[in-house]
XYZ file of C-alpha atoms in Angstrom:
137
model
C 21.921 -27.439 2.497
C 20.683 -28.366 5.987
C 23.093 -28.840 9.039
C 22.393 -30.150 12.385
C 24.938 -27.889 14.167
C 24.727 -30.203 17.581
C 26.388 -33.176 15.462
C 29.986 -31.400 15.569
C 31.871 -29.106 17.644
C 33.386 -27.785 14.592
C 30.381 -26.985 12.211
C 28.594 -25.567 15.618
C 31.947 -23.321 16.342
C 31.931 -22.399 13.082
C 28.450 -20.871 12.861
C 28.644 -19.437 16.543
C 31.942 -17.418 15.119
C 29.373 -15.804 11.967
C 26.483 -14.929 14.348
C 28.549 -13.724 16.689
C 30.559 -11.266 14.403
C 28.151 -8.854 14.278
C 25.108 -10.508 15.115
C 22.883 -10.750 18.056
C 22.922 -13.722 19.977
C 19.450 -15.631 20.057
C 17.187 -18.686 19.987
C 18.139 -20.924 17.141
C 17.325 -21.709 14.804
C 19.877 -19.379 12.715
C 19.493 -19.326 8.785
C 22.494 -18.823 6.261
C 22.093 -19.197 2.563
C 25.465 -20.163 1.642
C 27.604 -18.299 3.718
C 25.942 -15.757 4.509
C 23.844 -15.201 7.323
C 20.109 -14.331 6.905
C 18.300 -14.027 10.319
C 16.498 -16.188 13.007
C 12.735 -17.371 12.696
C 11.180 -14.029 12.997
C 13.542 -12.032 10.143
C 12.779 -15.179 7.648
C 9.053 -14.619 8.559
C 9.226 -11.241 7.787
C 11.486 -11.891 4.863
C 8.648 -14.030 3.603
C 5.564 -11.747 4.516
C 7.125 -9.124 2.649
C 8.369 -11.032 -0.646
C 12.427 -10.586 0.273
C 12.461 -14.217 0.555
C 12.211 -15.422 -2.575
C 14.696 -13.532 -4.150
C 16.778 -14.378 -1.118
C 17.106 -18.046 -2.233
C 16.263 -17.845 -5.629
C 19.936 -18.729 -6.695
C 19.887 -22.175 -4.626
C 19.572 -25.478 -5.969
C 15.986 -27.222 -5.039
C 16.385 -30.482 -3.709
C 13.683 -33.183 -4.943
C 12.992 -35.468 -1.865
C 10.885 -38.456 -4.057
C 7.424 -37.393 -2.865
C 8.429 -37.283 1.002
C 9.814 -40.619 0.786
C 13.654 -41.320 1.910
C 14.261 -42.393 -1.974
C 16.611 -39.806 -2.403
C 18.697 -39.856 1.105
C 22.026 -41.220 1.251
C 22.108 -45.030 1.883
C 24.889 -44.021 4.609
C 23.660 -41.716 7.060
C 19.828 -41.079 5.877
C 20.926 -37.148 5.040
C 22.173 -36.342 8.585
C 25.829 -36.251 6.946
C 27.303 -38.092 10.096
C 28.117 -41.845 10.658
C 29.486 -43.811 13.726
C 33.122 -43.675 13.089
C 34.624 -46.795 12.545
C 38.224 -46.677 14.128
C 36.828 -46.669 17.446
C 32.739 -47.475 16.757
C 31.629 -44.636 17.869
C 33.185 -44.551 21.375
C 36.081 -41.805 20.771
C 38.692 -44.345 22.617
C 40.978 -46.880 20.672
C 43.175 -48.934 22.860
C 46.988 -49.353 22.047
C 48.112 -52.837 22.899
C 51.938 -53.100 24.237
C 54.585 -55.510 22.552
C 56.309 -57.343 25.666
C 59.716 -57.565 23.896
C 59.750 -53.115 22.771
C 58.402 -52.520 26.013
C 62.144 -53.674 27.421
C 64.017 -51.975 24.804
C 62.198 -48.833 25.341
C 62.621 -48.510 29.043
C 66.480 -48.282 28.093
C 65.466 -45.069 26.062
C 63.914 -42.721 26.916
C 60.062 -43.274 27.362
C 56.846 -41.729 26.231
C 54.347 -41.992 29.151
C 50.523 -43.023 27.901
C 52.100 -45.010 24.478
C 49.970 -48.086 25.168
C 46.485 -48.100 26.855
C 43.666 -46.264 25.842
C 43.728 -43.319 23.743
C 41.392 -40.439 22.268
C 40.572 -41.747 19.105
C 42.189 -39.029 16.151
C 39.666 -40.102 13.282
C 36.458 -38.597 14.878
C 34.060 -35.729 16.702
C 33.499 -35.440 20.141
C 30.325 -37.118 19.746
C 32.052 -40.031 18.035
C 30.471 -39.587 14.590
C 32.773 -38.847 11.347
C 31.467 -36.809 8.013
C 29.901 -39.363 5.499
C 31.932 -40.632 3.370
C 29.612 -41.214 1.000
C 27.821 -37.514 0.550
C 30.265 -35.011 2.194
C 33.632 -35.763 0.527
């Protein structure tokens, strides 16, 4: 499987925390089969050149594209695994309208400064994208 690690602070953390641990840093891009990490562009090269390569991923599923075609991409997202999340469409902020009459009652009690009014919105990335619920869940 394929992952565009600039659609989500957490898959891009995530992989930064394996090549770090042990790993140079580098150029990307960085290949893992599974979860394990295999090397940058020049150690798959010579992976290939010297027949590792194949054995390498010869336990992984091969994924039939229809001929080159989109036929087999998720009517969703197209195979990028991220949508435009739909609390806030895409623009991380959802806004938190005030009731008039619990507005009086609460400034008897004690109140929460920031309740009403625009918020960061809890449902999606930083980039305002959520996994696709179609193909990652």
């Amino acid at each position: 499987m394929e992952r565009d690690v600039s659609m989500s602070f957490g898959v891009q953390g995530g992989a930064e925390g394996t090549i770090r641990n042990g790993f140079s840093a580098g150029a990307l891009p960085r290949v893992f089969v599974g979860r394990k990490y295999i090397g940058g562009a020049e150690e798959i090269r010579r992976m290939h050149e010297e027949g590792e390569l194949e054995k390498v991923v010869e336990g992984c599923e091969m994924v039939d594209d229809g001929g080159g075609g989109a036929n087999g991409a998720c009517e969703a997202c197209g195979d990028v695994r991220f949508v435009p999340c739909e609390t806030c469409s895409g623009s991380c902020k959802i806004y938190y309208a005030s009731d008039e009459e619990d507005d009086e009652e609460e400034e008897d009690e004690v109140s929460d400064e920031g309740e009403f009014g625009f918020h960061r919105c809890p449902d999606c990335n930083e980039n305002g994208l959520i996994r696709c619920p179609i193909c990652c869940y």
